[in-house]
mmCIF file of N, CA, C and O in Angstrom:
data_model
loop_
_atom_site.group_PDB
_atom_site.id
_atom_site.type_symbol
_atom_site.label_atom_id
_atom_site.label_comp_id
_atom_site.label_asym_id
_atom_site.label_seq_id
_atom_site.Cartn_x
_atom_site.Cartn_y
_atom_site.Cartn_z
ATOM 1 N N UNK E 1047 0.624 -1.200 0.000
ATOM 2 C CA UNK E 1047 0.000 0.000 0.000
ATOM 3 C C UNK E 1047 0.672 1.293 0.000
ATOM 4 O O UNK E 1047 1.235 1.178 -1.089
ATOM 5 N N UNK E 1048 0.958 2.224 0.347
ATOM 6 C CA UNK E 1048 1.641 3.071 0.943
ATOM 7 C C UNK E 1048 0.985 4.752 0.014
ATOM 8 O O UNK E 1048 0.276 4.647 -0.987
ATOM 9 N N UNK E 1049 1.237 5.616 0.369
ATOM 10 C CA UNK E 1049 1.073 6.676 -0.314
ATOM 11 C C UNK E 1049 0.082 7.537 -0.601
ATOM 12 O O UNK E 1049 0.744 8.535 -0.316
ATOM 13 N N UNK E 1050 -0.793 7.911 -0.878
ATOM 14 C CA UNK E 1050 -1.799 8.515 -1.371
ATOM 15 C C UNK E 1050 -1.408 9.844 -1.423
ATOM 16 O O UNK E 1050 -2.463 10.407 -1.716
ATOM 17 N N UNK E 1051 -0.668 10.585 -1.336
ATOM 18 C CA UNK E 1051 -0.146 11.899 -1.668
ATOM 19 C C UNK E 1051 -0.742 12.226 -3.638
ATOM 20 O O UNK E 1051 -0.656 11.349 -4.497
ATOM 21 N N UNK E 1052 -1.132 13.244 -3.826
ATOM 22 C CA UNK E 1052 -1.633 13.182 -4.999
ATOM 23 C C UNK E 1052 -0.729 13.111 -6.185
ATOM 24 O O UNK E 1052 -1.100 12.520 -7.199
ATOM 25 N N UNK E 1053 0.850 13.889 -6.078
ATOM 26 C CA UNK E 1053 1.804 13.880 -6.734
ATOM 27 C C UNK E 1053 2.316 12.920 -7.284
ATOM 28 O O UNK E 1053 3.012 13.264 -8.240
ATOM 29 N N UNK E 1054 2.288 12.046 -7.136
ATOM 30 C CA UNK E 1054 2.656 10.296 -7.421
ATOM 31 C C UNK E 1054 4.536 10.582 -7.151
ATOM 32 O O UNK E 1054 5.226 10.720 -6.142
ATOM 33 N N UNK E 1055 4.885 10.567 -8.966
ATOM 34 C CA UNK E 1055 6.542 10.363 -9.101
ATOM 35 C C UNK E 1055 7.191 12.500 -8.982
ATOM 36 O O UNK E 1055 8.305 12.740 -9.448
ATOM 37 N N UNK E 1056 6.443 13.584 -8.427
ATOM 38 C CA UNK E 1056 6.805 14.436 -8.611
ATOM 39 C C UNK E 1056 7.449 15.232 -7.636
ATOM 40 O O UNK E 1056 7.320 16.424 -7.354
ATOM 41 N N UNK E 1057 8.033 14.506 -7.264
ATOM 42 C CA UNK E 1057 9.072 14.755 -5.850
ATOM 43 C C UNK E 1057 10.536 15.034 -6.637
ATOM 44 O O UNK E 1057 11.092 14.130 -7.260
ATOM 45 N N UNK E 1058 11.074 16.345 -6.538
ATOM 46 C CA UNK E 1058 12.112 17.229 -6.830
ATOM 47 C C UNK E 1058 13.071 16.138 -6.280
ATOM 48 O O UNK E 1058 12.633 15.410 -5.389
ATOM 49 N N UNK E 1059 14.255 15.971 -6.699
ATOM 50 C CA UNK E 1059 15.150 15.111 -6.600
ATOM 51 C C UNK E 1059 15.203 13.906 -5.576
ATOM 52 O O UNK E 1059 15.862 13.778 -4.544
ATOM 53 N N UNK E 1060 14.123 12.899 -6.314
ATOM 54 C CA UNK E 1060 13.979 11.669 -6.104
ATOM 55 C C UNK E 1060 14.652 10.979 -6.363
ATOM 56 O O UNK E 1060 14.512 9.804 -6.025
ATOM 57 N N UNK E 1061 15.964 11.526 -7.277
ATOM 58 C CA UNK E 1061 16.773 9.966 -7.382
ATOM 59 C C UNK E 1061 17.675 10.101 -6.003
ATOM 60 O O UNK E 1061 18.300 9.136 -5.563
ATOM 61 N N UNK E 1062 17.678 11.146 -5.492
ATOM 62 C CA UNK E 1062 19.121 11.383 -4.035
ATOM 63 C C UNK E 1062 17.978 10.690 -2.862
ATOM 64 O O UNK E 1062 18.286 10.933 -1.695
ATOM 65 N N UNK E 1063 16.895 9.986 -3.033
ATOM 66 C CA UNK E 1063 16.243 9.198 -2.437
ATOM 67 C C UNK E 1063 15.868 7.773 -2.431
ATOM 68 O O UNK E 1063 15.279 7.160 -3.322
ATOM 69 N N UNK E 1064 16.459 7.164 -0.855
ATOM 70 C CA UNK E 1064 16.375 5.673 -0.783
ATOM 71 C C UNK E 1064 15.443 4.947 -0.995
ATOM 72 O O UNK E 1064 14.467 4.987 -0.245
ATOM 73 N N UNK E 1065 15.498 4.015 -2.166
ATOM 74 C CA UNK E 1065 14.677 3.287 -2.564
ATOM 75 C C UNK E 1065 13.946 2.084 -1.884
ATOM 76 O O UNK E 1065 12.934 1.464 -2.210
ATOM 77 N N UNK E 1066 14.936 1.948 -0.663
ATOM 78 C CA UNK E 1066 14.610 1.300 0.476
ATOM 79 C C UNK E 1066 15.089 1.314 1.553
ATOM 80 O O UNK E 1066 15.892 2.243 1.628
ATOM 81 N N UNK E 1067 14.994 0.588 2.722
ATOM 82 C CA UNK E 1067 15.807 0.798 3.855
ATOM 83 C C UNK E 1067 17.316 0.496 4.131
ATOM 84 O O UNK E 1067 17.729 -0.664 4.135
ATOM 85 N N UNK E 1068 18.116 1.555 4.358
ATOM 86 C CA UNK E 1068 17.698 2.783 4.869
ATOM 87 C C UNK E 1068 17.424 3.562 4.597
ATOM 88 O O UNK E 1068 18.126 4.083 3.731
ATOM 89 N N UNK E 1069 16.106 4.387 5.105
ATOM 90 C CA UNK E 1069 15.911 5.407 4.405
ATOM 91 C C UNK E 1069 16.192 6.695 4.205
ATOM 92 O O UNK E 1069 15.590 7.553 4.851
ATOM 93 N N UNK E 1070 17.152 7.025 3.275
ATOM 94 C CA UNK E 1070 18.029 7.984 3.302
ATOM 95 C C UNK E 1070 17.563 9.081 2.212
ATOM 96 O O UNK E 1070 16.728 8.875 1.331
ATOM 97 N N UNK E 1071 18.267 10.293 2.443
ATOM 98 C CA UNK E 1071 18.596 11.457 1.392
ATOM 99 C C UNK E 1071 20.265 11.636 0.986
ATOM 100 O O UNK E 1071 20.858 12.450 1.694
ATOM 101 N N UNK E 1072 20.946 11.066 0.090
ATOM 102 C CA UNK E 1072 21.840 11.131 -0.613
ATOM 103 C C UNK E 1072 22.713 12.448 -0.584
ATOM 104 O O UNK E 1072 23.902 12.550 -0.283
ATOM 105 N N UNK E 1073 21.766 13.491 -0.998
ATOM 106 C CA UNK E 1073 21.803 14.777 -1.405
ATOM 107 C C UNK E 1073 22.286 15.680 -0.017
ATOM 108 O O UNK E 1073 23.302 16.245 0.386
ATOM 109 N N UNK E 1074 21.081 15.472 0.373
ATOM 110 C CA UNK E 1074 21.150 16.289 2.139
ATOM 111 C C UNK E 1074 21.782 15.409 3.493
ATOM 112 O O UNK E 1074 21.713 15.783 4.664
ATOM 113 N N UNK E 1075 22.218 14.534 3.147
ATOM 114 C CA UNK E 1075 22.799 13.598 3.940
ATOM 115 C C UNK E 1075 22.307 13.287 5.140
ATOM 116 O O UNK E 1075 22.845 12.976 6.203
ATOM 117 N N UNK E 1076 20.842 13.464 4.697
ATOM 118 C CA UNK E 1076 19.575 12.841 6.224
ATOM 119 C C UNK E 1076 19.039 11.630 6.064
ATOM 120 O O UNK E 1076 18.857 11.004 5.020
ATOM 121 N N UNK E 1077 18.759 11.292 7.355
ATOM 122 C CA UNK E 1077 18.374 9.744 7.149
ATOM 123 C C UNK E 1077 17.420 9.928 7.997
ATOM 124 O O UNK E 1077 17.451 10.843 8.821
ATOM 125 N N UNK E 1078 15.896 8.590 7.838
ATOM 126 C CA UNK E 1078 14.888 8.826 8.321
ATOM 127 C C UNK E 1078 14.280 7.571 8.557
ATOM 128 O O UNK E 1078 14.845 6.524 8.243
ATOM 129 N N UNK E 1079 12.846 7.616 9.242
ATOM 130 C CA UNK E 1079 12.803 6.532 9.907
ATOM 131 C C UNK E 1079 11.948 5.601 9.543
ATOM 132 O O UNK E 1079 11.704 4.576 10.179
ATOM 133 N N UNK E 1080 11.365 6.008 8.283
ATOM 134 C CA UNK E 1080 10.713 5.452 7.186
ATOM 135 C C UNK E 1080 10.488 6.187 5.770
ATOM 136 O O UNK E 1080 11.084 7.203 5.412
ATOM 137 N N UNK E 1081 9.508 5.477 5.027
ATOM 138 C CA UNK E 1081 9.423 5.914 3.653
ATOM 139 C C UNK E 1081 8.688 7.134 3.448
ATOM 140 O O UNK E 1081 8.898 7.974 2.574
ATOM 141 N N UNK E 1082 7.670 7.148 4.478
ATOM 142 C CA UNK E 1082 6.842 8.417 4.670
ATOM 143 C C UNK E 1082 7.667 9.899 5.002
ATOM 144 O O UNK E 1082 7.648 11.044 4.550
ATOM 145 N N UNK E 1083 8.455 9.088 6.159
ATOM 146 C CA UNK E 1083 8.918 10.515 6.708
ATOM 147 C C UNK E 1083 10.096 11.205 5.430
ATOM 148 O O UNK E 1083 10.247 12.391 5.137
ATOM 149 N N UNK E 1084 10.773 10.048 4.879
ATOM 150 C CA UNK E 1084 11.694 11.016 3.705
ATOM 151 C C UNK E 1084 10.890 11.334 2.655
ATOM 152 O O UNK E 1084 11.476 12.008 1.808
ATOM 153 N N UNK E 1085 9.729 11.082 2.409
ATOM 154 C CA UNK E 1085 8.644 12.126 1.571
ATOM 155 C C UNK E 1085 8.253 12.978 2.145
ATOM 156 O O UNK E 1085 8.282 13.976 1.424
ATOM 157 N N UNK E 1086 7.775 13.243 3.343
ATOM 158 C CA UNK E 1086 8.240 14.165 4.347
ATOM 159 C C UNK E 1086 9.435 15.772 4.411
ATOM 160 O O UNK E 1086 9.287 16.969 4.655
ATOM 161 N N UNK E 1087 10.652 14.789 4.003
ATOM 162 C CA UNK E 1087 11.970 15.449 3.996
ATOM 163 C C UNK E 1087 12.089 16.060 2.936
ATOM 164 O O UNK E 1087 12.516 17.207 2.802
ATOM 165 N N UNK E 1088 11.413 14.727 1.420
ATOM 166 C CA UNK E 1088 11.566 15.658 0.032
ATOM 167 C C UNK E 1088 10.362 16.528 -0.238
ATOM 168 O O UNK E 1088 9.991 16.772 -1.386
ATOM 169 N N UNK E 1089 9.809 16.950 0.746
ATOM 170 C CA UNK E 1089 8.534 17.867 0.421
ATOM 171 C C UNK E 1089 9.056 19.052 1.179
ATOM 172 O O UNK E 1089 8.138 19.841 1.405
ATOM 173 N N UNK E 1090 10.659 19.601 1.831
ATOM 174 C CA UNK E 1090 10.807 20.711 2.434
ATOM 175 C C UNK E 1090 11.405 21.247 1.549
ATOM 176 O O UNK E 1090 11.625 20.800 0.423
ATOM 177 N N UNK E 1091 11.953 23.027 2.342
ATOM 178 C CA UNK E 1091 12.592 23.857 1.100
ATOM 179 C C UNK E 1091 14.014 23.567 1.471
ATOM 180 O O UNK E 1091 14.851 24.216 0.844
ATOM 181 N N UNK E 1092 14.458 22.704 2.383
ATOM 182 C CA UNK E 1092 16.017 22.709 1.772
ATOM 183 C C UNK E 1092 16.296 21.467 1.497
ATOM 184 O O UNK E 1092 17.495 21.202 1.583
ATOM 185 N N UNK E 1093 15.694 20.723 1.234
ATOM 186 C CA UNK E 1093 15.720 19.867 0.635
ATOM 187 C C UNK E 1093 15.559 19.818 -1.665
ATOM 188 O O UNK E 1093 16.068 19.194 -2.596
ATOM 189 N N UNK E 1094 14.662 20.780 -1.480
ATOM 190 C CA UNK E 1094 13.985 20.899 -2.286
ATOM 191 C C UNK E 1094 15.389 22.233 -2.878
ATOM 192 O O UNK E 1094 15.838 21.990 -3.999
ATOM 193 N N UNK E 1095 15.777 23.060 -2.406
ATOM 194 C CA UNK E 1095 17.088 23.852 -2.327
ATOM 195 C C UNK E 1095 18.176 22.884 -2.935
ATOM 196 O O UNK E 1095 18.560 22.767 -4.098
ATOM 197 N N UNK E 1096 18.439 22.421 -2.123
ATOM 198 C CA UNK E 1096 19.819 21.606 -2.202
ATOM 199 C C UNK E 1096 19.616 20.959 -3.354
ATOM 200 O O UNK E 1096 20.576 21.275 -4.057
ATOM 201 N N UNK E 1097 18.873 20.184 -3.996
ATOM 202 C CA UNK E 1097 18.317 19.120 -5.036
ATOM 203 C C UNK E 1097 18.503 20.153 -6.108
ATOM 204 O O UNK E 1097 19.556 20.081 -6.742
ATOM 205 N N UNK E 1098 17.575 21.186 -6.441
ATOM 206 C CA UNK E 1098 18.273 21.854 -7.212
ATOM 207 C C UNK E 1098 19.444 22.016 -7.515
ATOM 208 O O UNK E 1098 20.107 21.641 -8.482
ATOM 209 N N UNK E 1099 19.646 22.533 -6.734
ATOM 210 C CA UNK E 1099 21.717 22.833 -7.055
ATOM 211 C C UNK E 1099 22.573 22.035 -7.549
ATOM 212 O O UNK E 1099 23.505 22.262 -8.321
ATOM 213 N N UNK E 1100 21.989 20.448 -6.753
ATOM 214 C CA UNK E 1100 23.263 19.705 -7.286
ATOM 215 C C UNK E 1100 22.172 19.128 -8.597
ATOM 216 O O UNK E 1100 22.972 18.887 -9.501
ATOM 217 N N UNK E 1101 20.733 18.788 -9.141
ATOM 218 C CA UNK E 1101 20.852 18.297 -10.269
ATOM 219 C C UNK E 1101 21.140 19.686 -11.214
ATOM 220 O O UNK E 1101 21.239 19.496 -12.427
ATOM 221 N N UNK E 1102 21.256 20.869 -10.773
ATOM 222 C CA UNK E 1102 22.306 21.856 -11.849
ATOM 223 C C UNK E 1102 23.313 21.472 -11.902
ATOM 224 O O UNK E 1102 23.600 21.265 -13.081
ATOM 225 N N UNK E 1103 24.304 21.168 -11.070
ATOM 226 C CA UNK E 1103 25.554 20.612 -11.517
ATOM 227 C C UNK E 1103 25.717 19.726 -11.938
ATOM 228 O O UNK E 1103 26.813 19.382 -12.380
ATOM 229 N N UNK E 1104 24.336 18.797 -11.959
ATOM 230 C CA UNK E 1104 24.664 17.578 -12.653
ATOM 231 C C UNK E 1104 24.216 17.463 -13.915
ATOM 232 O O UNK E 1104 24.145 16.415 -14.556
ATOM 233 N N UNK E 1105 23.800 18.947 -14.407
ATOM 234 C CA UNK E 1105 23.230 19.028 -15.661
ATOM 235 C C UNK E 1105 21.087 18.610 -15.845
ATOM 236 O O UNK E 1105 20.280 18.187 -16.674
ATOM 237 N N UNK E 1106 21.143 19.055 -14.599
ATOM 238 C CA UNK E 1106 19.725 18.179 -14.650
ATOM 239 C C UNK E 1106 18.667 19.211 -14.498
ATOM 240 O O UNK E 1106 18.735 20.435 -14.384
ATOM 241 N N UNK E 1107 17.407 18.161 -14.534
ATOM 242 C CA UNK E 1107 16.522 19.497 -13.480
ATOM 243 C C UNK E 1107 15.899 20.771 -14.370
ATOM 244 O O UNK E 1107 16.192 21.206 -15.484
ATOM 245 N N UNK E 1108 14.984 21.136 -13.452
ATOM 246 C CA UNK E 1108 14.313 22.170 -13.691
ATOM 247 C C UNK E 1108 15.164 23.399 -13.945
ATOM 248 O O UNK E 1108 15.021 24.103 -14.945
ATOM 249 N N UNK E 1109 16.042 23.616 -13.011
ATOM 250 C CA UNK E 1109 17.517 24.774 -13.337
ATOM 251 C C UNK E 1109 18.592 24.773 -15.117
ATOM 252 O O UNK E 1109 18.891 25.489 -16.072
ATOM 253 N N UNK E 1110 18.762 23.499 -14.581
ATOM 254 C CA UNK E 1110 18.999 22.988 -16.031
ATOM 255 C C UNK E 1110 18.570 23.027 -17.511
ATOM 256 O O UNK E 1110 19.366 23.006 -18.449
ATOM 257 N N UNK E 1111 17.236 23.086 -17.621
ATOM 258 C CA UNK E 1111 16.126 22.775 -18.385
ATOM 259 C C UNK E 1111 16.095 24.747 -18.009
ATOM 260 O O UNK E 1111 15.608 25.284 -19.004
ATOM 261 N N UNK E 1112 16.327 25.422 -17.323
ATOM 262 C CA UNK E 1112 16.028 26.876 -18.000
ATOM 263 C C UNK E 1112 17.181 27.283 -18.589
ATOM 264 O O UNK E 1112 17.213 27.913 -19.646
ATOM 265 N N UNK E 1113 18.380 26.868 -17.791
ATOM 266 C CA UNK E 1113 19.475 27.339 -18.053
ATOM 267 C C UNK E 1113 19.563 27.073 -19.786
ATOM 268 O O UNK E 1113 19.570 27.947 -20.652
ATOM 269 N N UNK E 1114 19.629 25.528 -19.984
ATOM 270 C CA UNK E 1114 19.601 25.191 -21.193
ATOM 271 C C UNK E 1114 18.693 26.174 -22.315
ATOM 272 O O UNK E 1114 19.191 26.737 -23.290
ATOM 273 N N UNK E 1115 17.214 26.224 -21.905
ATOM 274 C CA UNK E 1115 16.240 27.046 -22.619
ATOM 275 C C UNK E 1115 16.929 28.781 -22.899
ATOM 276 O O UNK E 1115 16.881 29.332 -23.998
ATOM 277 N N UNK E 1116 17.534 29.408 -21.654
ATOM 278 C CA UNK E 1116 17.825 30.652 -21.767
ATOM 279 C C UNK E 1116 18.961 30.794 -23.198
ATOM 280 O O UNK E 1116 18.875 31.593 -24.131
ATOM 281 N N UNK E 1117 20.116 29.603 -22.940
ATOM 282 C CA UNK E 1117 21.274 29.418 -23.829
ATOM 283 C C UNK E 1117 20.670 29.424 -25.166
ATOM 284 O O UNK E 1117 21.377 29.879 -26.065
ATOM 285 N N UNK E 1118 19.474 28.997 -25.474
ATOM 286 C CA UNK E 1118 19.258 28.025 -26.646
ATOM 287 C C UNK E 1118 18.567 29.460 -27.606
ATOM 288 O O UNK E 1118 18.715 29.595 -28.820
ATOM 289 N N UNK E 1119 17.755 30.491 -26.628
ATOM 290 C CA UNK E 1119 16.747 31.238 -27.090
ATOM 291 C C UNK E 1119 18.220 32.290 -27.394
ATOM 292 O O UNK E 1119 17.986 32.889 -28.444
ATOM 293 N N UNK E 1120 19.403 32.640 -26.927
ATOM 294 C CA UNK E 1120 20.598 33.202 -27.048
ATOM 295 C C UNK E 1120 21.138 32.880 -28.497
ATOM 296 O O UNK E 1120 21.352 33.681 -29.407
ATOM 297 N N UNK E 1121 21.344 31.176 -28.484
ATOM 298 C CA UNK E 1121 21.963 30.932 -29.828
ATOM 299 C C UNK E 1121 20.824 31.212 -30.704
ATOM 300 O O UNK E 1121 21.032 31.778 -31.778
ATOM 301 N N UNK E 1122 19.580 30.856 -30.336
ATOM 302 C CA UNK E 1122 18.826 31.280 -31.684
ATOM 303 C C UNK E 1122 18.677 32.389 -32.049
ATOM 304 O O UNK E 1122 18.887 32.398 -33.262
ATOM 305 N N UNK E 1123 18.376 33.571 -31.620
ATOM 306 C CA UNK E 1123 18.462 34.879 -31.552
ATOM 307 C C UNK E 1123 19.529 35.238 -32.165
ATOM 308 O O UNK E 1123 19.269 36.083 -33.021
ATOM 309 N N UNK E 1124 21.169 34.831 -32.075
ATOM 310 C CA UNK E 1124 22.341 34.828 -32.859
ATOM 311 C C UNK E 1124 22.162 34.395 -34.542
ATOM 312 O O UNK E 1124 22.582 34.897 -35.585
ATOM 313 N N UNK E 1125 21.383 33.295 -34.245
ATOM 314 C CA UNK E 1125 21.138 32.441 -35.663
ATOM 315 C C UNK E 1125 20.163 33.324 -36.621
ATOM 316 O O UNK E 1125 20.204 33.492 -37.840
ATOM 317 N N UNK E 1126 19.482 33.711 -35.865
ATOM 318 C CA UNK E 1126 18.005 34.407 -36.322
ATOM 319 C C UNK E 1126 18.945 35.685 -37.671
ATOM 320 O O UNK E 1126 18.884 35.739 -38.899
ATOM 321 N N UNK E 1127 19.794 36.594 -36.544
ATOM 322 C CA UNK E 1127 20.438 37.724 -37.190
ATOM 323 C C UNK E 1127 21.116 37.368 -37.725
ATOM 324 O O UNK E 1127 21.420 38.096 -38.669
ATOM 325 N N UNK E 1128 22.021 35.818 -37.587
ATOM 326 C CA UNK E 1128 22.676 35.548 -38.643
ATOM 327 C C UNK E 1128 22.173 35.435 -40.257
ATOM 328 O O UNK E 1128 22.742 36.011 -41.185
ATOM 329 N N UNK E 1129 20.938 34.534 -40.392
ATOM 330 C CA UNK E 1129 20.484 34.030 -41.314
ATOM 331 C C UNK E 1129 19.819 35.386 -42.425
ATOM 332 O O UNK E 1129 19.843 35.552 -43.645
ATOM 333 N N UNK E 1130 19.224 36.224 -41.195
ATOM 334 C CA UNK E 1130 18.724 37.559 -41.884
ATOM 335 C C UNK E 1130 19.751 38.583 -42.738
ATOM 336 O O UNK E 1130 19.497 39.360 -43.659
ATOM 337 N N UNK E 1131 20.900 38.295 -42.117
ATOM 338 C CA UNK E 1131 22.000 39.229 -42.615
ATOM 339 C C UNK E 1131 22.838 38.477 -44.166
ATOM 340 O O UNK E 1131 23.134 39.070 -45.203
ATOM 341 N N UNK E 1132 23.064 36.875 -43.787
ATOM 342 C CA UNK E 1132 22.804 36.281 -44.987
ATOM 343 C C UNK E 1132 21.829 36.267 -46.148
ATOM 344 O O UNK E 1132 22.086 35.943 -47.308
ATOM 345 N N UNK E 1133 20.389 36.766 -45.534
ATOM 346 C CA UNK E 1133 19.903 36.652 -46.921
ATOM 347 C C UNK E 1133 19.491 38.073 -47.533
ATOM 348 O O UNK E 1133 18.758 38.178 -48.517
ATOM 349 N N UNK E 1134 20.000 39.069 -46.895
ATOM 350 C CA UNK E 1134 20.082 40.288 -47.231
ATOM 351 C C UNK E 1134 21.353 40.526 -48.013
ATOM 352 O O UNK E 1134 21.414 41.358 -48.918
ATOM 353 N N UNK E 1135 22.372 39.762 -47.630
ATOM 354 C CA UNK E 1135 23.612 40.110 -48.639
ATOM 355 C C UNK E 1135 23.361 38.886 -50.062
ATOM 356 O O UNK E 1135 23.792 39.118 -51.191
ATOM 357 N N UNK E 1136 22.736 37.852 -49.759
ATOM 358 C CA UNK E 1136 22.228 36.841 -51.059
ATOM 359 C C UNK E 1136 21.058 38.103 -51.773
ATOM 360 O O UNK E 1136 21.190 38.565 -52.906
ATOM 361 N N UNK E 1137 20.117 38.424 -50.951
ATOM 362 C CA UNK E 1137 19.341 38.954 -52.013
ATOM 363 C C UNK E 1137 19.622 40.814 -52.817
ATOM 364 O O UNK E 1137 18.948 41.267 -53.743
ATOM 365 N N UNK E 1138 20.717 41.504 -52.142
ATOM 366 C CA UNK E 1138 21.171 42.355 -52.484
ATOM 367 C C UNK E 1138 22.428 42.051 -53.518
ATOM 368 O O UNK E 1138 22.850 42.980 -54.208
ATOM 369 N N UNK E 1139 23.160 40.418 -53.635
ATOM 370 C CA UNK E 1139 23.843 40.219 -54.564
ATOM 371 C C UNK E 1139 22.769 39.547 -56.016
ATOM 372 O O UNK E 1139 23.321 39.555 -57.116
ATOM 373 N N UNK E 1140 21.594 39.114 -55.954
ATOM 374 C CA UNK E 1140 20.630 39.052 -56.146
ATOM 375 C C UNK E 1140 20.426 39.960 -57.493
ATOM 376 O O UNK E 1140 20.461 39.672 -58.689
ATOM 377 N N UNK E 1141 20.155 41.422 -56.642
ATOM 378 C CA UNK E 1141 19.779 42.164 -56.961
ATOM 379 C C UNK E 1141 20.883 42.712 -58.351
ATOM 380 O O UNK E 1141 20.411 42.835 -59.481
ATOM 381 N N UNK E 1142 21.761 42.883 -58.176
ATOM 382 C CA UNK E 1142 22.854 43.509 -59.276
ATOM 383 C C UNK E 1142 22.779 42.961 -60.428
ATOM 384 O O UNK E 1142 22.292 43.548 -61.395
ATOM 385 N N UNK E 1143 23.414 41.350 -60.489
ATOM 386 C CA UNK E 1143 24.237 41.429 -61.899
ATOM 387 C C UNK E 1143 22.719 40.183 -62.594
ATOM 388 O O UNK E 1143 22.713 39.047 -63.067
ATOM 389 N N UNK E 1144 21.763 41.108 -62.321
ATOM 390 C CA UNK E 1144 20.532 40.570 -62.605
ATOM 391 C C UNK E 1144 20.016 39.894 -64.366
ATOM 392 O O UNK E 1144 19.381 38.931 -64.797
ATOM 393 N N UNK E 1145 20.608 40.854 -64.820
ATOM 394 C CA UNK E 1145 20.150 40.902 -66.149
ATOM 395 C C UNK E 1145 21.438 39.639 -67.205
ATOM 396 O O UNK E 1145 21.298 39.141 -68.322
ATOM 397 N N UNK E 1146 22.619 39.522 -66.157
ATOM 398 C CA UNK E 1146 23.125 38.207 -66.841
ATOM 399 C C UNK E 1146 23.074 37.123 -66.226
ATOM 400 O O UNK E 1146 23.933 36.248 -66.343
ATOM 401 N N UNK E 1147 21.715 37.016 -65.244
ATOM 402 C CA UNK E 1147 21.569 35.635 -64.894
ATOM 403 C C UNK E 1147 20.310 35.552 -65.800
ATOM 404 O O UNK E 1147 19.866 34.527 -66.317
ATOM 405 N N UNK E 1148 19.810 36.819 -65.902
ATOM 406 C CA UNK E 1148 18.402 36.321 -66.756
ATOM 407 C C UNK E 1148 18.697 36.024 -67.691
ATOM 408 O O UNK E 1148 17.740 35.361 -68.093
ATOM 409 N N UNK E 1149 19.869 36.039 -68.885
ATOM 410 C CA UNK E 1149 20.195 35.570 -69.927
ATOM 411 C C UNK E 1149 20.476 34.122 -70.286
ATOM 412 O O UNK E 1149 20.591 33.747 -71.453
ATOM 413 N N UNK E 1150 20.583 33.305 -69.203
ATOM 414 C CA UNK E 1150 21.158 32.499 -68.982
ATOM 415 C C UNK E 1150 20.363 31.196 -68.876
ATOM 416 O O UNK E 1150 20.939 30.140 -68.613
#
């Protein structure tokens, strides 16, 4: 049985949590006295603190997943002006030696 919390698997760094006894936090280096109480532990804010941080360093996570998003909307935004500035110098070369491509 166990559980009825409505969240099911949405407990912020559940993997730094013991899958069985003992029941531990990895992350925060607490240990507890069942399965309840370290759902308990992963439902506080420094728990919930700490988990962040390290799945940022571990590349993970919600931190991660913006960090990544912020980088990505950066390179595209780069790409964006890149591509525009490319096809302004394609369609301004385009534009010139017009009349001997139309011959052609």
């Amino acid at each position: 049985g166990g559980g009825g919390g409505g969240g099911g698997g949405e407990v912020l760094g559940e993997e730094f949590l013991a899958k069985g006894p003992p029941w531990n936090c990895s992350c925060c280096k607490v240990q507890c006295t069942s399965y309840d109480t370290l759902l308990g532990h992963a439902g506080g804010k420094k728990h919930k603190s700490k988990s962040r941080t390290a799945l940022a360093a571990m590349g993970k996570g919600p931190a991660a997943a913006e960090a990544e998003a912020a980088v990505a909307g950066v390179v595209g935004a780069e790409l964006r002006s890149e591509l525009a500035r490319l096809a302004a110098a394609a369609s301004s070369s385009l534009d010139g030696p017009a009349e001997s491509s139309a011959a052609a």
